[in-house]
Coordinates of C-alpha atoms in Angstrom, one line a residue:
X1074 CA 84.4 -200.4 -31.8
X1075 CA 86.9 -199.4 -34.1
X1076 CA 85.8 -194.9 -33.9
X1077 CA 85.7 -195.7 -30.2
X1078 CA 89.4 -196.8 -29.8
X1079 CA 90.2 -194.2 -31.9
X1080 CA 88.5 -191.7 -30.2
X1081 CA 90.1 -192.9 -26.7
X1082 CA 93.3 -193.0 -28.3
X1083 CA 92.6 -189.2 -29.7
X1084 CA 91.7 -188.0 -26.2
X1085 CA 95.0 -189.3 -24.3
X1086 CA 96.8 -187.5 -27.6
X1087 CA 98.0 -183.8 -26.9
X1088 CA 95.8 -181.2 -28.2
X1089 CA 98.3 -179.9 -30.3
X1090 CA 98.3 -182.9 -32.4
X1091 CA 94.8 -181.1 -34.3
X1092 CA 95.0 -179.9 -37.2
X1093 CA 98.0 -181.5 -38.9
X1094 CA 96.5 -181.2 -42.6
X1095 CA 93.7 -180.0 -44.5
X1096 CA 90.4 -179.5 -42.8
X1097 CA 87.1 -181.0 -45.3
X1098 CA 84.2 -178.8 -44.5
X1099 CA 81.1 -179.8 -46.0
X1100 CA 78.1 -178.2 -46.9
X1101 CA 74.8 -180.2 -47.1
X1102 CA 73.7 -177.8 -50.4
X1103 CA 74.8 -176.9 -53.8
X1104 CA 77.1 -173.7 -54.6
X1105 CA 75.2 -170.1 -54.8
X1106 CA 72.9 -170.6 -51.8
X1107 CA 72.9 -169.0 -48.1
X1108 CA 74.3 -172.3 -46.7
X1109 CA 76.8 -172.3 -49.1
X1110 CA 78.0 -168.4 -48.3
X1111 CA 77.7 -168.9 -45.0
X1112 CA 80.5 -172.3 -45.2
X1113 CA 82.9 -170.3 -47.5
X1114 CA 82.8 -167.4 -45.0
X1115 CA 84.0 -169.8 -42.2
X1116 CA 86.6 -171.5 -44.2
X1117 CA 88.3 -168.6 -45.1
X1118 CA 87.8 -166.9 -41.2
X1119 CA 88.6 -170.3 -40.0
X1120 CA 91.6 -171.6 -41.5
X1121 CA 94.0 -168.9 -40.4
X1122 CA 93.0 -169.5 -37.1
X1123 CA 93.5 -173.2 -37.5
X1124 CA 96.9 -173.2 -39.7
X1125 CA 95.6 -175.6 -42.4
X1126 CA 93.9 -175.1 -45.0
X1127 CA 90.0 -175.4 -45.1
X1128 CA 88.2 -177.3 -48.2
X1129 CA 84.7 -176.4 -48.8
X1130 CA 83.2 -179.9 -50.0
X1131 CA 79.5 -179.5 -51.2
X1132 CA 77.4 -182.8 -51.0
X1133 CA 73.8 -181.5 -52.0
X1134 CA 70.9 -183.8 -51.7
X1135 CA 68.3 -185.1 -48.9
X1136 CA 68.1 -181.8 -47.2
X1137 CA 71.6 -182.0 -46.2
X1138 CA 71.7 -185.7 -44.6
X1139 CA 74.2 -186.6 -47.9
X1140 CA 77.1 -184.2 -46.2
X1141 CA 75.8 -185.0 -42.5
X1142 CA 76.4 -188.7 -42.9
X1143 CA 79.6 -188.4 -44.9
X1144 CA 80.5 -186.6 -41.0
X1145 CA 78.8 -189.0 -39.2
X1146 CA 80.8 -191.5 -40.9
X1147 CA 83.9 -189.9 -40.9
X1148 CA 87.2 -190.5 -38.5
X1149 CA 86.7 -188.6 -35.1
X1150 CA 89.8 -186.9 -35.2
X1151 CA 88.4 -183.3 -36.3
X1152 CA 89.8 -183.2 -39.7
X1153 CA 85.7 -183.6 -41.3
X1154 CA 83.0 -181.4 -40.5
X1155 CA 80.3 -179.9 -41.8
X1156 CA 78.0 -176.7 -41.8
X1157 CA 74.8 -178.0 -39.8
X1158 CA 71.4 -176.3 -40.8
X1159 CA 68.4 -175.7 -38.2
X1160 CA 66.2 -178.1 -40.0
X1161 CA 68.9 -181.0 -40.1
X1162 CA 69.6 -180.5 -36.3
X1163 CA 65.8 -179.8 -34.9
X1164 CA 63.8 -180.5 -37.6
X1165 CA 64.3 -183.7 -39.7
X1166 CA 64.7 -185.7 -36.6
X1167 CA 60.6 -185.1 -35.7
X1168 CA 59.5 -184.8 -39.4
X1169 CA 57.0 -187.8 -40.2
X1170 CA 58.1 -189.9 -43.5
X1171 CA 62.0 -188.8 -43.1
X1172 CA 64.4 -191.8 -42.7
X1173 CA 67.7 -190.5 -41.3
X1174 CA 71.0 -192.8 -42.0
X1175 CA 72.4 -192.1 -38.8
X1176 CA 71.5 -190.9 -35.0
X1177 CA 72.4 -187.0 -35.5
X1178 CA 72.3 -187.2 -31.6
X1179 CA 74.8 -190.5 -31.0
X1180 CA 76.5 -189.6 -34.2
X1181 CA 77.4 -185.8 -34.8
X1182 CA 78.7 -183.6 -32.1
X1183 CA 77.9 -179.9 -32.2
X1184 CA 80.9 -177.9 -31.8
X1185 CA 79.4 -174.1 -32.0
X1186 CA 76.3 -172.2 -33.5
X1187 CA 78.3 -169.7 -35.9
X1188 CA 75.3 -168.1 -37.7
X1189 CA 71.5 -167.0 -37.5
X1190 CA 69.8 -165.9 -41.0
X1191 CA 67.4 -163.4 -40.5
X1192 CA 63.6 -164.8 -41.8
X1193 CA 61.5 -161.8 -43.1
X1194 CA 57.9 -161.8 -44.5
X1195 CA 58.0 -160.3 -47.7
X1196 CA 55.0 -159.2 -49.8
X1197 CA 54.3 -157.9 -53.1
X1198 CA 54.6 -154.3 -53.4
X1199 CA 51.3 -153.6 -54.7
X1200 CA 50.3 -155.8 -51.7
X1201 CA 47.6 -154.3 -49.3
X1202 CA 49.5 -156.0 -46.5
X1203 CA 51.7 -153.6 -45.1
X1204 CA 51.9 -154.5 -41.2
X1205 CA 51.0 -157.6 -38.8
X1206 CA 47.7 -156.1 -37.4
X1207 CA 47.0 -155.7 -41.1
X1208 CA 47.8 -159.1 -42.4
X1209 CA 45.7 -160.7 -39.4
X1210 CA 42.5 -158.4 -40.3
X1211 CA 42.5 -159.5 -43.3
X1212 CA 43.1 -163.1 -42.6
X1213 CA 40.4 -163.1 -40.6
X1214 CA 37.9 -161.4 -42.7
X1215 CA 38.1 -163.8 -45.9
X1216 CA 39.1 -167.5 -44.1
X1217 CA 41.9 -169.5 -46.5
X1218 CA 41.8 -166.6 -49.5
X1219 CA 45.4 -165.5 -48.4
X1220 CA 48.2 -167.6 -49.6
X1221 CA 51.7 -168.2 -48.4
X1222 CA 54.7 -169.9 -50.1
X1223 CA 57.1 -172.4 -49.5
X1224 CA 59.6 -174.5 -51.0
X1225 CA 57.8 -177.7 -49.7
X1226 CA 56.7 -179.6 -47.2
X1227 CA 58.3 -179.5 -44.0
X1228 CA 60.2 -176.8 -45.0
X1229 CA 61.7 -174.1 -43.3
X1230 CA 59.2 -171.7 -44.8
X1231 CA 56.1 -173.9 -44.7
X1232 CA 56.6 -173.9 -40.2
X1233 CA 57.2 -170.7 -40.1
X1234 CA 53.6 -170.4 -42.0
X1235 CA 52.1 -172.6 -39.7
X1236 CA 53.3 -171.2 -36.3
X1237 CA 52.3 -168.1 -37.9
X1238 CA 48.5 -169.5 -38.5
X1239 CA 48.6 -170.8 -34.7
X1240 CA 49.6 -167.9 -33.0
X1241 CA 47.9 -165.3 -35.2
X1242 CA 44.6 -168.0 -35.2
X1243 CA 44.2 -167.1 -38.9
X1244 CA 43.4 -169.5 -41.9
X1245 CA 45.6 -169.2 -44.5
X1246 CA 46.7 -171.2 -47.5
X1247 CA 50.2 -172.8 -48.0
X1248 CA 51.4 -172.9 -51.7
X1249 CA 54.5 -175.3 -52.0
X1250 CA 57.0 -174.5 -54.7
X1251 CA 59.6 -176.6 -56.3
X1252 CA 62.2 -173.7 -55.5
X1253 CA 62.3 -170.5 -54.0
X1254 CA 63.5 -168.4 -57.3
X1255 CA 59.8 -169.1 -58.3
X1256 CA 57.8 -168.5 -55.5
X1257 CA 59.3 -165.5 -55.2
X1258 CA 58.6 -164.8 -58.8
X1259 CA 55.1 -165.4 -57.9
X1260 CA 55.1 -163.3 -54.9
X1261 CA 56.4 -160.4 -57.1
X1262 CA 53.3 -160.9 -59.5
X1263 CA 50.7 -161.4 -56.6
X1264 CA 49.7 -164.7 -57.8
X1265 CA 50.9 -165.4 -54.1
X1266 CA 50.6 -163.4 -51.3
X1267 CA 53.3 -163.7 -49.3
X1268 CA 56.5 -166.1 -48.0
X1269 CA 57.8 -166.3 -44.8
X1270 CA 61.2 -167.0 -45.9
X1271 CA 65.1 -166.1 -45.5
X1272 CA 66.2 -162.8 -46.1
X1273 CA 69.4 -163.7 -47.7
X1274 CA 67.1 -164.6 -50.4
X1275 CA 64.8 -161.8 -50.8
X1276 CA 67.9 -159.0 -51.1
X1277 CA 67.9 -158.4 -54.4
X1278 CA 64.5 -158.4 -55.1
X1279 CA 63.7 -155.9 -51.9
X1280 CA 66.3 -153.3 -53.3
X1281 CA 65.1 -153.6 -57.1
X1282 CA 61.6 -152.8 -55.9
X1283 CA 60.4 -156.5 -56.7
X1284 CA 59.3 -156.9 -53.3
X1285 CA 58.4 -155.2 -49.9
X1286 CA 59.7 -156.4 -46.4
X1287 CA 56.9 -156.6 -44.2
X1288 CA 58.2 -158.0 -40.7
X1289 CA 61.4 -159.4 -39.6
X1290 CA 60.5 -162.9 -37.9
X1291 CA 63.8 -163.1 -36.5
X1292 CA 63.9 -161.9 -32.4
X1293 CA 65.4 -158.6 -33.6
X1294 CA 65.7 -156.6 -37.3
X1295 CA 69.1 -156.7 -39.2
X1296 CA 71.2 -153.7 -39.4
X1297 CA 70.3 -153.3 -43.0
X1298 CA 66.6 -152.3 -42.2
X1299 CA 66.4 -151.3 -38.6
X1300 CA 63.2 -149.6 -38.5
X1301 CA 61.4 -152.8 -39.9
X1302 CA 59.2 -154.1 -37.0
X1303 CA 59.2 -157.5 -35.9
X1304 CA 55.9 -159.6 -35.9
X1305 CA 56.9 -161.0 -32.2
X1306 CA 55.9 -157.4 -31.6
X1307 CA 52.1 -157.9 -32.6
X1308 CA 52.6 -162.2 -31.5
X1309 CA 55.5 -162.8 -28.7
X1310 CA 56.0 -166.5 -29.3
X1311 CA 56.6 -166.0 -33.5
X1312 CA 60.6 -165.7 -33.3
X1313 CA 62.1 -167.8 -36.1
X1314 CA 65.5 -168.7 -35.3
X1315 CA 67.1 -170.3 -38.7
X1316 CA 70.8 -171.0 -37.4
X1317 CA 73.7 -172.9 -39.0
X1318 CA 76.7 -174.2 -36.8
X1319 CA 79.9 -176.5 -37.2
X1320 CA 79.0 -180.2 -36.2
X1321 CA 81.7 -183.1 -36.4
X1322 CA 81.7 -186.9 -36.1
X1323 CA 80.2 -188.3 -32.9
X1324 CA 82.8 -189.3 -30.7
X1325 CA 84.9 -186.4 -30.8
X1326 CA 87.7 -185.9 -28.3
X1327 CA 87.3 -183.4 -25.8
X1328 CA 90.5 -181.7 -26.5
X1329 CA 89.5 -181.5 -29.7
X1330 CA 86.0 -180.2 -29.6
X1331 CA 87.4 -177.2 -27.7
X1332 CA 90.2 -176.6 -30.1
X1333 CA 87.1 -175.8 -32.3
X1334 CA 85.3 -174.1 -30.9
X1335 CA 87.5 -172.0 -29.6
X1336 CA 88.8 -171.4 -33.2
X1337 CA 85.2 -170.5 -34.3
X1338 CA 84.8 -167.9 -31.7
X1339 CA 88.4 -166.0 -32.6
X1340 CA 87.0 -166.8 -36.3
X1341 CA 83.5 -164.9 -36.1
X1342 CA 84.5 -162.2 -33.8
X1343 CA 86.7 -160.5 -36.4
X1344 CA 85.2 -157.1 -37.7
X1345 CA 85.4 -158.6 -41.6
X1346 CA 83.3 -161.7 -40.8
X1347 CA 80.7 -160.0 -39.1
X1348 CA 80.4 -157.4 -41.6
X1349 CA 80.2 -159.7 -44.1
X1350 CA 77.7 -161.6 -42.5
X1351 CA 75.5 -158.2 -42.1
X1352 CA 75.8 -157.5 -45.9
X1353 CA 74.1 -161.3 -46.6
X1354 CA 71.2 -161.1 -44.0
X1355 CA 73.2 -162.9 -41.5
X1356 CA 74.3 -162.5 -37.7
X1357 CA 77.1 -164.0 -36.2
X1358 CA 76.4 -166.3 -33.0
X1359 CA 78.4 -167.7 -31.0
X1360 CA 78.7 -170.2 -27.6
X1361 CA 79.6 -173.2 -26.0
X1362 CA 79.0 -176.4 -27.6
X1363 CA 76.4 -177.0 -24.7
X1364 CA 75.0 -173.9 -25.7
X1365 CA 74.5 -175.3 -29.1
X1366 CA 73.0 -178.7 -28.0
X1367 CA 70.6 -176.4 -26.0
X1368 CA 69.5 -175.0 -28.9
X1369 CA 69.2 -178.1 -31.0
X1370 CA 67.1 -179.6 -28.4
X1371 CA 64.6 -176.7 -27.6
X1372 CA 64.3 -176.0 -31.4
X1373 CA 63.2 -179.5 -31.8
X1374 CA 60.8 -179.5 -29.1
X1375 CA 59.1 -176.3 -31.1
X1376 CA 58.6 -177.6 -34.4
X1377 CA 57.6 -181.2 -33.4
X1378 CA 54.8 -179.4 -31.6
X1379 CA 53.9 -177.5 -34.6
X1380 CA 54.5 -180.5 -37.6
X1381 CA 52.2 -182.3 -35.1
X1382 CA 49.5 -179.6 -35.0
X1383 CA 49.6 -179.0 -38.8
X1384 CA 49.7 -182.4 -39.5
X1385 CA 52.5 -181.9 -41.7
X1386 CA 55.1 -184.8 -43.2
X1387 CA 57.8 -184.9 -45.7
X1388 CA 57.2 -185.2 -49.1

């Protein structure tokens, strides 16, 4: 009762009245990661654009439901938000064996999609992989022998695997890893053949010669390898879109929700932000925040579909 008084008494405020002091933007994952980069990036874009000054708070733990309930939590007045992943928007809400301290529908309230993070196959380069029609020969040939590699259960990775085995109709086996650092060094040695995974995260290795880029999954390649293909172009429906976007407390003001987003889209469309984002395996999107709640729900629809056709729940 007491965020809903405040909240009425927020929307009959002038818009002006937000910001009037530091902005807390959290981040559901610890420093050095994609999400991470991705929430610095905005604060510093952001703030200007705001007049405050943006903290980057990290909160790492649960697969980001530790900074999305601080949010949830938090005074709807626009001064706490936090950098919402795909899988905490669309995918940990239909994930068997995940317990979620709040209602991210009732309790968050999407203000824009700011980012999508290109996902890439990647295989070793001594791999005999080397295009879709390839990779599903093969599959086909010798049932389950191919591996692919996640970071665990009901990870981003390990659904892209599996809407890869549905569409393709291929048998192929998923090895979980505690962390991406080694199942890439795994990958490299060929103890595992491949990873459906981000390409933020298989940079370095791709330009040292560690591994080879197969197929963008994303709807389109990245600027930084434009003659890559894309597997949608062997299977239509295999388009991996891995966004992050700005969520805040549920309840937020109307006023205030537009102040944001409005500040996000003068934020991302500046030529340094999007070229940054290019250089990281990123691309800037943008939209209304009932573009963004579109998204959310269609994305859900998609992987409940698939986590209930693999069978697959949380560890």
């Amino acid at each position: 009762m007491k965020r809903l008084l405040l909240a009425l008494a927020l929307l009959a405020a002038p818009a002006h009245a937000f910001p009037d002091r530091d902005i807390r933007l959290l981040i559901g994952f610890a420093p050095g990661g994609t999400g991470d980069l991705l929430t610095r990036l905005i604060a510093d874009a952001v703030g200007p654009v705001l007049g405050q000054k943006v903290v980057v708070e990290n909160r790492a733990g649960a697969s980001g439901m530790l900074a999305a309930d601080v949010v949830a939590k938090a005074a709807p007045d626009g001064h706490t938000v936090f950098v919402m992943p795909m899988a905490l928007g669309s995918v940990l809400p239909v994930m068997p064996g995940v317990r979620m301290p709040f209602d991210p529908d009732r309790d968050l309230t999407p203000l824009a999609n700011v980012a999508g993070v290109y996902n890439l196959l990647v295989v070793a380069p001594q791999s005999p992989i080397r295009s879709i029609p390839e990779l599903m020969a093969q599959a086909k040939a010798s049932p389950g022998k191919l591996s692919y590699a996640s970071t665990g259960n009901g990870s981003s990775q390990h659904l892209a695997g599996e809407l890869f085995k549905k569409l393709a109709g291929v048998d192929l086996l998923h090895v979980p890893y505690r962390g991406g650092s080694v199942a890439i060094i795994d990958i490299a040695a060929g103890r595992t053949d491949m990873m459906f995974g981000n390409m933020p995260e298989f940079l370095g290795q791709i330009r040292d010669g560690g591994l080879r880029a197969v197929a963008f999954g994303a709807a389109r390649p990245s600027p930084l390898f434009p003659d890559l293909p894309t597997v949608s172009a062997t299977l239509p429906d295999f388009v991996i879109n891995n966004w992050f976007g700005v969520a805040g407390p549920g309840n937020l003001p109307a006023p205030i929700v537009a102040r944001w987003n409005a500040a996000l889209r003068e934020a991302v469309a500046t030529p340094a932000f999007r070229e940054r984002m290019t250089a990281n395996g990123m691309e800037s999107l943008i939209g209304s925040p009932e573009e963004f709640r579109a998204t959310i729900a269609a994305d859900r629809a998609k992987w409940a579909e698939v986590i209930r056709g693999a069978g697959i729940r949380a560890d």
